[in-house]
Amino acid sequence: MSKPRARQKTATPKALVLGGATGLLGQALVKVLAGRGWQVESLGRTDGNLTDIAFLTRRLARSAADVVFNAVAWTRVDDAEEHPEQARLLNCTLPDALARILKSIGQGHLVHYSTDFVFSGQERAPWREEDTPKPASVYGETKLAGEQAVLGLLPGSACVLRTAWLFGPGRKNFVETILAKSRAADTVQVVFDQTGSPTYTLDLARWSAALAEKRAAGLWHTVNSGHANWAELAAETLALAGSRCQVIPVSSGQWPQKARRPAWSVLDVTKLGNSLGQPPRPWPQALRDYLYSSF
Ligand SMILES: NC(=O)c1ccc[n+]([C@@H]2O[C@H](COP(=O)([O-])OP(=O)(O)OC[C@H]3O[C@@H](n4cnc5c(N)ncnc54)[C@H](OP(=O)(O)O)[C@@H]3O)[C@@H](O)[C@H]2O)c1
């Protein structure tokens, strides 16, 4: 009888997720990574001041994570216009510090998130990773500065995933807002002249994990396939939910906001599709999953 083969020991990869306990994306990352067998630790404001470099250095060294996922950001796009320094602290200084600390420790891959709002543009072909960004808002400017800091400091051991128009469980988002409004009114006004790439947080978390497992580096556009304007996204949400509430399309001019938003910020996902072996699924399919499944 042949001897049983010794079981091969595979190390469990360790992840540290900034924003993992409360963030829209952070919560999806924790769920997906744990489901793929990662050992996952979250780090957020209740653990300490993330912008205190000494604290952050201690926590990163202590966690000895193989991959650090940074899902912390200043995401209040309009408020950023009035609080540019606070937005810069979270969107640029924090990722810069994370990259510097990981570089000095000499271990750990960084996955950082950015936004379609680094572009400002009129309708054209979807934006590719190599296209020149031109943010139109403080939020977009600070996010661009953050991605440049990360990629400048860790060109071979960090990736920046630009994403957009997130919906998913665990925190307020556009889809939830539309559903809430539909329960209180027969009509809802939604902007029709901004077009982007609606994206499901659990899909983004799966792509993040897949890229992290390959230790992918560089800039990636990570959104669901297809595009929509906000009114179309609202109408699809209400149709899938079986609501009778009507969407009234309005122009951005009728819905003034403090921060300027790109009219066309659809992201090209060819690079992501090539890495995954198939294009990311279309956003309406992902939206159906979100609305019909429990977290
Ligand atoms: N949401 C979108 O549609 C969208 C679109 C494009 C790109 N992105 C990018 O995707 C990433 C994730 O976004 P998200 O929508 O998941 O963000 P989110 O739901 O707003 O979560 C932000 C996270 O950052 C934390 N945070 C904020 N200020 C903090 C502070 N001073 N100290 C410590 N933690 C703080 C929040 O903690 P608390 O819960 O304690 O506040 C929360 O965990 C970000 O990089 C964002 O720029 C998002």
Short mmCIF file of N, CA and C in Angstrom, two decimals, residues 121-280:
data_model
loop_
_atom_site.label_atom_id
_atom_site.label_comp_id
_atom_site.label_asym_id
_atom_site.label_seq_id
_atom_site.Cartn_x
_atom_site.Cartn_y
_atom_site.Cartn_z
N GLY A 121 -16.00 65.10 -18.74
CA GLY A 121 -16.03 65.02 -20.19
C GLY A 121 -17.40 64.97 -20.78
N GLN A 122 -17.42 65.26 -22.04
CA GLN A 122 -18.64 65.14 -22.83
C GLN A 122 -18.67 63.73 -23.40
N GLU A 123 -19.80 63.37 -23.98
CA GLU A 123 -19.97 62.02 -24.48
C GLU A 123 -18.90 61.66 -25.51
N ARG A 124 -18.34 60.51 -25.36
CA ARG A 124 -17.26 60.01 -26.21
C ARG A 124 -17.13 58.51 -25.93
N ALA A 125 -16.03 57.93 -26.41
CA ALA A 125 -15.82 56.51 -26.11
C ALA A 125 -15.53 56.38 -24.61
N PRO A 126 -15.78 55.20 -24.04
CA PRO A 126 -15.46 55.01 -22.61
C PRO A 126 -13.99 55.36 -22.31
N TRP A 127 -13.76 55.91 -21.13
CA TRP A 127 -12.41 56.32 -20.72
C TRP A 127 -11.55 55.09 -20.45
N ARG A 128 -10.33 55.12 -21.02
CA ARG A 128 -9.38 54.03 -20.77
C ARG A 128 -8.38 54.47 -19.70
N GLU A 129 -7.65 53.49 -19.16
CA GLU A 129 -6.69 53.78 -18.08
C GLU A 129 -5.65 54.80 -18.53
N GLU A 130 -5.28 54.77 -19.83
CA GLU A 130 -4.20 55.64 -20.30
C GLU A 130 -4.69 57.04 -20.69
N ASP A 131 -6.01 57.29 -20.63
CA ASP A 131 -6.52 58.62 -20.96
C ASP A 131 -6.13 59.63 -19.88
N THR A 132 -6.00 60.87 -20.31
CA THR A 132 -5.56 61.92 -19.37
C THR A 132 -6.72 62.39 -18.50
N PRO A 133 -6.57 62.27 -17.17
CA PRO A 133 -7.65 62.73 -16.29
C PRO A 133 -7.71 64.25 -16.22
N LYS A 134 -8.88 64.77 -15.91
CA LYS A 134 -9.05 66.22 -15.76
C LYS A 134 -10.24 66.43 -14.82
N PRO A 135 -9.99 66.32 -13.51
CA PRO A 135 -11.12 66.40 -12.58
C PRO A 135 -11.76 67.79 -12.57
N ALA A 136 -13.06 67.80 -12.31
CA ALA A 136 -13.81 69.07 -12.32
C ALA A 136 -14.25 69.46 -10.91
N SER A 137 -13.87 68.66 -9.89
CA SER A 137 -14.34 68.92 -8.52
C SER A 137 -13.18 68.70 -7.55
N VAL A 138 -13.35 69.20 -6.33
CA VAL A 138 -12.34 68.98 -5.28
C VAL A 138 -12.22 67.49 -5.01
N TYR A 139 -13.36 66.80 -4.95
CA TYR A 139 -13.33 65.34 -4.72
C TYR A 139 -12.46 64.66 -5.79
N GLY A 140 -12.74 64.97 -7.06
CA GLY A 140 -11.99 64.36 -8.16
C GLY A 140 -10.50 64.69 -8.09
N GLU A 141 -10.19 65.96 -7.76
CA GLU A 141 -8.78 66.39 -7.67
C GLU A 141 -8.05 65.64 -6.57
N THR A 142 -8.72 65.52 -5.40
CA THR A 142 -8.03 64.88 -4.27
C THR A 142 -7.88 63.37 -4.51
N LYS A 143 -8.87 62.77 -5.18
CA LYS A 143 -8.76 61.33 -5.48
C LYS A 143 -7.64 61.09 -6.50
N LEU A 144 -7.51 61.99 -7.48
CA LEU A 144 -6.44 61.85 -8.47
C LEU A 144 -5.08 61.97 -7.78
N ALA A 145 -4.96 62.94 -6.87
CA ALA A 145 -3.69 63.11 -6.15
C ALA A 145 -3.37 61.83 -5.35
N GLY A 146 -4.39 61.21 -4.77
CA GLY A 146 -4.19 59.98 -4.00
C GLY A 146 -3.70 58.84 -4.87
N GLU A 147 -4.32 58.69 -6.04
CA GLU A 147 -3.89 57.56 -6.89
C GLU A 147 -2.47 57.78 -7.40
N GLN A 148 -2.12 59.06 -7.70
CA GLN A 148 -0.76 59.35 -8.19
C GLN A 148 0.27 59.07 -7.10
N ALA A 149 -0.07 59.41 -5.85
CA ALA A 149 0.85 59.16 -4.74
C ALA A 149 1.11 57.66 -4.60
N VAL A 150 0.04 56.87 -4.61
CA VAL A 150 0.17 55.41 -4.42
C VAL A 150 1.00 54.79 -5.55
N LEU A 151 0.66 55.13 -6.78
CA LEU A 151 1.36 54.50 -7.91
C LEU A 151 2.80 55.00 -8.04
N GLY A 152 3.03 56.26 -7.60
CA GLY A 152 4.39 56.80 -7.63
C GLY A 152 5.29 56.12 -6.61
N LEU A 153 4.74 55.82 -5.44
CA LEU A 153 5.55 55.23 -4.36
C LEU A 153 5.70 53.72 -4.49
N LEU A 154 4.65 53.06 -4.98
CA LEU A 154 4.67 51.58 -5.03
C LEU A 154 4.32 51.11 -6.45
N PRO A 155 5.15 51.44 -7.44
CA PRO A 155 4.77 51.11 -8.82
C PRO A 155 4.58 49.61 -9.06
N GLY A 156 5.31 48.78 -8.31
CA GLY A 156 5.22 47.34 -8.57
C GLY A 156 4.39 46.59 -7.56
N SER A 157 3.98 47.26 -6.47
CA SER A 157 3.28 46.50 -5.42
C SER A 157 2.01 47.22 -4.93
N ALA A 158 1.39 47.96 -5.83
CA ALA A 158 0.10 48.56 -5.50
C ALA A 158 -0.75 48.62 -6.75
N CYS A 159 -2.05 48.49 -6.56
CA CYS A 159 -2.93 48.78 -7.69
C CYS A 159 -3.99 49.77 -7.24
N VAL A 160 -4.39 50.60 -8.19
CA VAL A 160 -5.45 51.57 -7.95
C VAL A 160 -6.62 51.17 -8.83
N LEU A 161 -7.75 50.93 -8.19
CA LEU A 161 -8.95 50.51 -8.92
C LEU A 161 -9.92 51.68 -8.99
N ARG A 162 -10.09 52.21 -10.20
CA ARG A 162 -11.08 53.29 -10.36
C ARG A 162 -12.45 52.66 -10.52
N THR A 163 -13.40 53.11 -9.70
CA THR A 163 -14.74 52.58 -9.79
C THR A 163 -15.76 53.71 -9.84
N ALA A 164 -17.05 53.36 -9.82
CA ALA A 164 -18.06 54.40 -10.06
C ALA A 164 -19.44 53.97 -9.59
N TRP A 165 -20.25 54.93 -9.24
CA TRP A 165 -21.70 54.76 -9.07
C TRP A 165 -22.03 53.46 -8.31
N LEU A 166 -21.47 53.34 -7.10
CA LEU A 166 -21.61 52.07 -6.36
C LEU A 166 -23.00 51.87 -5.76
N PHE A 167 -23.49 50.66 -5.86
CA PHE A 167 -24.68 50.24 -5.12
C PHE A 167 -24.38 48.90 -4.48
N GLY A 168 -25.03 48.64 -3.35
CA GLY A 168 -24.79 47.38 -2.65
C GLY A 168 -25.33 47.47 -1.25
N PRO A 169 -25.28 46.36 -0.53
CA PRO A 169 -25.86 46.34 0.82
C PRO A 169 -24.99 47.03 1.86
N GLY A 170 -25.61 47.41 2.97
CA GLY A 170 -24.83 47.81 4.14
C GLY A 170 -24.74 49.30 4.41
N ARG A 171 -25.04 50.12 3.41
CA ARG A 171 -24.93 51.57 3.63
C ARG A 171 -25.74 52.30 2.56
N LYS A 172 -26.16 53.52 2.91
CA LYS A 172 -26.97 54.32 1.98
C LYS A 172 -26.29 54.43 0.61
N ASN A 173 -27.08 54.29 -0.44
CA ASN A 173 -26.55 54.45 -1.80
C ASN A 173 -27.71 54.88 -2.69
N PHE A 174 -27.41 55.24 -3.94
CA PHE A 174 -28.42 55.81 -4.84
C PHE A 174 -29.63 54.88 -5.00
N VAL A 175 -29.40 53.59 -5.18
CA VAL A 175 -30.50 52.64 -5.40
C VAL A 175 -31.43 52.61 -4.19
N GLU A 176 -30.83 52.59 -2.99
CA GLU A 176 -31.64 52.60 -1.76
C GLU A 176 -32.43 53.89 -1.65
N THR A 177 -31.79 55.01 -2.03
CA THR A 177 -32.47 56.31 -1.94
C THR A 177 -33.69 56.33 -2.86
N ILE A 178 -33.53 55.81 -4.07
CA ILE A 178 -34.65 55.79 -5.02
C ILE A 178 -35.77 54.90 -4.49
N LEU A 179 -35.42 53.75 -3.94
CA LEU A 179 -36.46 52.86 -3.40
C LEU A 179 -37.20 53.53 -2.24
N ALA A 180 -36.44 54.22 -1.39
CA ALA A 180 -37.07 54.91 -0.26
C ALA A 180 -38.02 56.00 -0.76
N LYS A 181 -37.58 56.76 -1.77
CA LYS A 181 -38.44 57.83 -2.30
C LYS A 181 -39.69 57.22 -2.95
N SER A 182 -39.54 56.09 -3.60
CA SER A 182 -40.68 55.48 -4.31
C SER A 182 -41.76 55.02 -3.33
N ARG A 183 -41.36 54.78 -2.08
CA ARG A 183 -42.35 54.35 -1.08
C ARG A 183 -43.13 55.55 -0.57
N ALA A 184 -42.57 56.76 -0.77
CA ALA A 184 -43.21 57.96 -0.20
C ALA A 184 -43.89 58.83 -1.25
N ALA A 185 -43.67 58.55 -2.55
CA ALA A 185 -44.23 59.44 -3.58
C ALA A 185 -44.53 58.64 -4.85
N ASP A 186 -45.38 59.23 -5.71
CA ASP A 186 -45.74 58.56 -6.98
C ASP A 186 -44.74 58.85 -8.09
N THR A 187 -43.98 59.94 -7.92
CA THR A 187 -42.98 60.31 -8.92
C THR A 187 -41.68 60.66 -8.24
N VAL A 188 -40.59 60.52 -8.98
CA VAL A 188 -39.29 60.91 -8.44
C VAL A 188 -38.49 61.58 -9.58
N GLN A 189 -37.94 62.77 -9.29
CA GLN A 189 -37.16 63.48 -10.31
C GLN A 189 -35.72 63.00 -10.27
N VAL A 190 -35.18 62.65 -11.45
CA VAL A 190 -33.79 62.16 -11.50
C VAL A 190 -33.09 62.74 -12.73
N VAL A 191 -31.82 63.08 -12.54
CA VAL A 191 -31.02 63.70 -13.60
C VAL A 191 -30.77 62.73 -14.76
N PHE A 192 -30.93 63.24 -15.99
CA PHE A 192 -30.73 62.36 -17.16
C PHE A 192 -29.47 62.68 -17.96
N ASP A 193 -28.81 63.82 -17.63
CA ASP A 193 -27.70 64.23 -18.50
C ASP A 193 -26.32 63.97 -17.90
N GLN A 194 -26.23 62.99 -17.01
CA GLN A 194 -24.92 62.49 -16.54
C GLN A 194 -24.93 60.99 -16.74
N THR A 195 -23.93 60.51 -17.49
CA THR A 195 -23.89 59.09 -17.82
C THR A 195 -22.64 58.45 -17.23
N GLY A 196 -22.81 57.28 -16.62
CA GLY A 196 -21.66 56.62 -15.98
C GLY A 196 -21.82 55.11 -15.98
N SER A 197 -21.07 54.47 -15.09
CA SER A 197 -20.97 53.01 -15.04
C SER A 197 -21.46 52.50 -13.69
N PRO A 198 -22.76 52.20 -13.55
CA PRO A 198 -23.24 51.67 -12.26
C PRO A 198 -22.52 50.37 -11.91
N THR A 199 -22.19 50.22 -10.63
CA THR A 199 -21.34 49.08 -10.23
C THR A 199 -21.77 48.50 -8.89
N TYR A 200 -21.81 47.19 -8.83
CA TYR A 200 -22.24 46.45 -7.64
C TYR A 200 -21.02 46.22 -6.74
N THR A 201 -21.14 46.59 -5.47
CA THR A 201 -19.98 46.48 -4.57
C THR A 201 -19.47 45.04 -4.44
N LEU A 202 -20.39 44.07 -4.47
CA LEU A 202 -19.91 42.68 -4.30
C LEU A 202 -19.14 42.21 -5.54
N ASP A 203 -19.53 42.71 -6.73
CA ASP A 203 -18.74 42.40 -7.93
C ASP A 203 -17.36 43.06 -7.83
N LEU A 204 -17.37 44.33 -7.41
CA LEU A 204 -16.08 45.03 -7.27
C LEU A 204 -15.19 44.33 -6.24
N ALA A 205 -15.79 43.83 -5.18
CA ALA A 205 -15.00 43.12 -4.16
C ALA A 205 -14.41 41.83 -4.76
N ARG A 206 -15.19 41.14 -5.60
CA ARG A 206 -14.68 39.89 -6.22
C ARG A 206 -13.51 40.20 -7.17
N TRP A 207 -13.65 41.26 -7.98
CA TRP A 207 -12.54 41.63 -8.88
C TRP A 207 -11.33 42.07 -8.06
N SER A 208 -11.59 42.79 -6.97
CA SER A 208 -10.48 43.25 -6.10
C SER A 208 -9.71 42.04 -5.57
N ALA A 209 -10.46 41.04 -5.10
CA ALA A 209 -9.81 39.84 -4.55
C ALA A 209 -9.01 39.13 -5.64
N ALA A 210 -9.61 39.00 -6.82
CA ALA A 210 -8.92 38.30 -7.92
C ALA A 210 -7.64 39.04 -8.30
N LEU A 211 -7.70 40.36 -8.36
CA LEU A 211 -6.49 41.13 -8.71
C LEU A 211 -5.46 41.05 -7.59
N ALA A 212 -5.94 41.09 -6.35
CA ALA A 212 -5.02 41.01 -5.21
C ALA A 212 -4.33 39.65 -5.17
N GLU A 213 -5.08 38.60 -5.47
CA GLU A 213 -4.48 37.25 -5.44
C GLU A 213 -3.39 37.12 -6.50
N LYS A 214 -3.49 37.90 -7.58
CA LYS A 214 -2.43 37.91 -8.61
C LYS A 214 -1.36 38.95 -8.32
N ARG A 215 -1.56 39.70 -7.23
CA ARG A 215 -0.68 40.84 -6.90
C ARG A 215 -0.55 41.77 -8.10
N ALA A 216 -1.70 42.07 -8.71
CA ALA A 216 -1.72 42.96 -9.87
C ALA A 216 -1.28 44.36 -9.45
N ALA A 217 -0.57 45.03 -10.34
CA ALA A 217 -0.10 46.40 -10.05
C ALA A 217 -0.67 47.35 -11.10
N GLY A 218 -0.58 48.64 -10.80
CA GLY A 218 -0.97 49.66 -11.78
C GLY A 218 -2.42 50.09 -11.66
N LEU A 219 -2.86 50.75 -12.70
CA LEU A 219 -4.19 51.38 -12.72
C LEU A 219 -5.19 50.49 -13.45
N TRP A 220 -6.37 50.34 -12.84
CA TRP A 220 -7.41 49.47 -13.42
C TRP A 220 -8.76 50.17 -13.36
N HIS A 221 -9.53 50.04 -14.42
CA HIS A 221 -10.91 50.49 -14.40
C HIS A 221 -11.79 49.29 -14.04
N THR A 222 -12.50 49.40 -12.92
CA THR A 222 -13.22 48.25 -12.36
C THR A 222 -14.68 48.63 -12.12
N VAL A 223 -15.48 48.46 -13.16
CA VAL A 223 -16.93 48.75 -13.08
C VAL A 223 -17.67 47.64 -13.82
N ASN A 224 -18.97 47.54 -13.58
CA ASN A 224 -19.77 46.61 -14.37
C ASN A 224 -19.85 47.10 -15.82
N SER A 225 -20.13 46.18 -16.75
CA SER A 225 -20.23 46.55 -18.16
C SER A 225 -21.49 47.37 -18.42
N GLY A 226 -21.46 48.12 -19.52
CA GLY A 226 -22.62 48.91 -19.92
C GLY A 226 -22.56 50.30 -19.30
N HIS A 227 -23.53 51.10 -19.63
CA HIS A 227 -23.59 52.43 -19.01
C HIS A 227 -25.04 52.86 -18.87
N ALA A 228 -25.25 53.90 -18.10
CA ALA A 228 -26.61 54.41 -17.86
C ALA A 228 -26.52 55.84 -17.39
N ASN A 229 -27.62 56.57 -17.57
CA ASN A 229 -27.68 57.85 -16.85
C ASN A 229 -28.47 57.60 -15.55
N TRP A 230 -28.46 58.61 -14.66
CA TRP A 230 -29.08 58.38 -13.34
C TRP A 230 -30.56 58.04 -13.46
N ALA A 231 -31.24 58.68 -14.43
CA ALA A 231 -32.68 58.43 -14.60
C ALA A 231 -32.90 56.98 -15.06
N GLU A 232 -32.03 56.50 -15.94
CA GLU A 232 -32.15 55.10 -16.39
C GLU A 232 -31.89 54.13 -15.25
N LEU A 233 -30.89 54.42 -14.42
CA LEU A 233 -30.60 53.55 -13.28
C LEU A 233 -31.80 53.52 -12.31
N ALA A 234 -32.38 54.69 -12.10
CA ALA A 234 -33.56 54.76 -11.22
C ALA A 234 -34.72 53.97 -11.81
N ALA A 235 -34.96 54.14 -13.13
CA ALA A 235 -36.09 53.45 -13.77
C ALA A 235 -35.90 51.93 -13.71
N GLU A 236 -34.69 51.47 -13.95
CA GLU A 236 -34.42 50.02 -13.90
C GLU A 236 -34.62 49.49 -12.47
N THR A 237 -34.18 50.27 -11.50
CA THR A 237 -34.36 49.87 -10.09
C THR A 237 -35.84 49.71 -9.76
N LEU A 238 -36.63 50.71 -10.16
CA LEU A 238 -38.07 50.68 -9.83
C LEU A 238 -38.78 49.56 -10.58
N ALA A 239 -38.37 49.34 -11.84
CA ALA A 239 -38.98 48.24 -12.62
C ALA A 239 -38.70 46.90 -11.94
N LEU A 240 -37.45 46.69 -11.55
CA LEU A 240 -37.09 45.41 -10.92
C LEU A 240 -37.78 45.24 -9.57
N ALA A 241 -38.02 46.36 -8.90
CA ALA A 241 -38.68 46.29 -7.58
C ALA A 241 -40.20 46.21 -7.72
N GLY A 242 -40.70 46.31 -8.96
CA GLY A 242 -42.15 46.23 -9.18
C GLY A 242 -42.88 47.46 -8.68
N SER A 243 -42.18 48.60 -8.66
CA SER A 243 -42.80 49.83 -8.15
C SER A 243 -43.57 50.54 -9.27
N ARG A 244 -44.65 51.23 -8.89
CA ARG A 244 -45.42 52.02 -9.87
C ARG A 244 -44.92 53.46 -9.93
N CYS A 245 -43.99 53.80 -9.07
CA CYS A 245 -43.46 55.17 -9.03
C CYS A 245 -42.80 55.50 -10.39
N GLN A 246 -43.09 56.71 -10.90
CA GLN A 246 -42.59 57.12 -12.21
C GLN A 246 -41.33 57.98 -12.06
N VAL A 247 -40.37 57.75 -12.94
CA VAL A 247 -39.17 58.60 -12.95
C VAL A 247 -39.42 59.79 -13.88
N ILE A 248 -39.21 60.99 -13.36
CA ILE A 248 -39.30 62.21 -14.18
C ILE A 248 -37.88 62.67 -14.47
N PRO A 249 -37.41 62.53 -15.72
CA PRO A 249 -36.04 62.95 -16.01
C PRO A 249 -35.90 64.48 -15.96
N VAL A 250 -34.87 64.96 -15.29
CA VAL A 250 -34.61 66.41 -15.23
C VAL A 250 -33.14 66.65 -15.59
N SER A 251 -32.84 67.89 -16.02
CA SER A 251 -31.45 68.19 -16.38
C SER A 251 -30.67 68.58 -15.12
N SER A 252 -29.34 68.52 -15.23
CA SER A 252 -28.49 68.92 -14.09
C SER A 252 -28.78 70.36 -13.69
N GLY A 253 -29.12 71.18 -14.68
CA GLY A 253 -29.44 72.59 -14.41
C GLY A 253 -30.65 72.74 -13.50
N GLN A 254 -31.57 71.78 -13.57
CA GLN A 254 -32.76 71.82 -12.72
C GLN A 254 -32.49 71.23 -11.33
N TRP A 255 -31.30 70.65 -11.16
CA TRP A 255 -30.95 69.95 -9.92
C TRP A 255 -29.56 70.42 -9.48
N PRO A 256 -29.44 71.72 -9.09
CA PRO A 256 -28.10 72.26 -8.84
C PRO A 256 -27.38 71.57 -7.67
N GLN A 257 -26.11 71.32 -7.86
CA GLN A 257 -25.28 70.70 -6.82
C GLN A 257 -23.99 71.51 -6.70
N LYS A 258 -23.36 71.46 -5.52
CA LYS A 258 -22.16 72.30 -5.31
C LYS A 258 -21.00 71.87 -6.19
N ALA A 259 -20.80 70.56 -6.32
CA ALA A 259 -19.65 70.07 -7.10
C ALA A 259 -20.06 69.80 -8.56
N ARG A 260 -19.16 70.14 -9.48
CA ARG A 260 -19.43 69.82 -10.89
C ARG A 260 -19.19 68.33 -11.11
N ARG A 261 -20.07 67.72 -11.88
CA ARG A 261 -19.93 66.29 -12.18
C ARG A 261 -19.71 66.09 -13.66
N PRO A 262 -18.94 65.07 -14.03
CA PRO A 262 -18.72 64.82 -15.45
C PRO A 262 -20.02 64.41 -16.14
N ALA A 263 -20.24 64.93 -17.34
CA ALA A 263 -21.44 64.54 -18.09
C ALA A 263 -21.31 63.09 -18.58
N TRP A 264 -20.07 62.68 -18.84
CA TRP A 264 -19.82 61.33 -19.38
C TRP A 264 -18.60 60.77 -18.66
N SER A 265 -18.79 59.77 -17.81
CA SER A 265 -17.65 59.21 -17.08
C SER A 265 -17.64 57.69 -17.16
N VAL A 266 -18.13 57.18 -18.29
CA VAL A 266 -18.16 55.72 -18.49
C VAL A 266 -16.72 55.20 -18.59
N LEU A 267 -16.43 54.12 -17.89
CA LEU A 267 -15.07 53.58 -17.88
C LEU A 267 -14.95 52.34 -18.77
N ASP A 268 -13.86 52.27 -19.49
CA ASP A 268 -13.58 51.12 -20.36
C ASP A 268 -13.02 49.97 -19.50
N VAL A 269 -13.57 48.77 -19.68
CA VAL A 269 -13.16 47.65 -18.82
C VAL A 269 -12.43 46.55 -19.59
N THR A 270 -11.85 46.91 -20.74
CA THR A 270 -11.14 45.90 -21.54
C THR A 270 -10.01 45.25 -20.73
N LYS A 271 -9.24 46.08 -20.02
CA LYS A 271 -8.09 45.55 -19.27
C LYS A 271 -8.57 44.59 -18.17
N LEU A 272 -9.61 44.97 -17.45
CA LEU A 272 -10.15 44.10 -16.40
C LEU A 272 -10.67 42.80 -17.00
N GLY A 273 -11.43 42.92 -18.10
CA GLY A 273 -11.98 41.72 -18.75
C GLY A 273 -10.89 40.76 -19.19
N ASN A 274 -9.80 41.31 -19.72
CA ASN A 274 -8.68 40.44 -20.15
C ASN A 274 -8.08 39.72 -18.96
N SER A 275 -7.99 40.40 -17.82
CA SER A 275 -7.41 39.76 -16.64
C SER A 275 -8.34 38.70 -16.06
N LEU A 276 -9.65 38.98 -16.08
CA LEU A 276 -10.62 38.03 -15.49
C LEU A 276 -10.91 36.86 -16.44
N GLY A 277 -10.59 37.06 -17.73
CA GLY A 277 -10.91 36.01 -18.72
C GLY A 277 -12.29 36.18 -19.31
N GLN A 278 -13.02 37.18 -18.84
CA GLN A 278 -14.34 37.51 -19.41
C GLN A 278 -14.69 38.93 -18.96
N PRO A 279 -15.51 39.62 -19.76
CA PRO A 279 -15.87 40.98 -19.36
C PRO A 279 -16.69 40.94 -18.07
N PRO A 280 -16.59 42.00 -17.25
CA PRO A 280 -17.46 42.06 -16.08
C PRO A 280 -18.92 42.03 -16.52
#
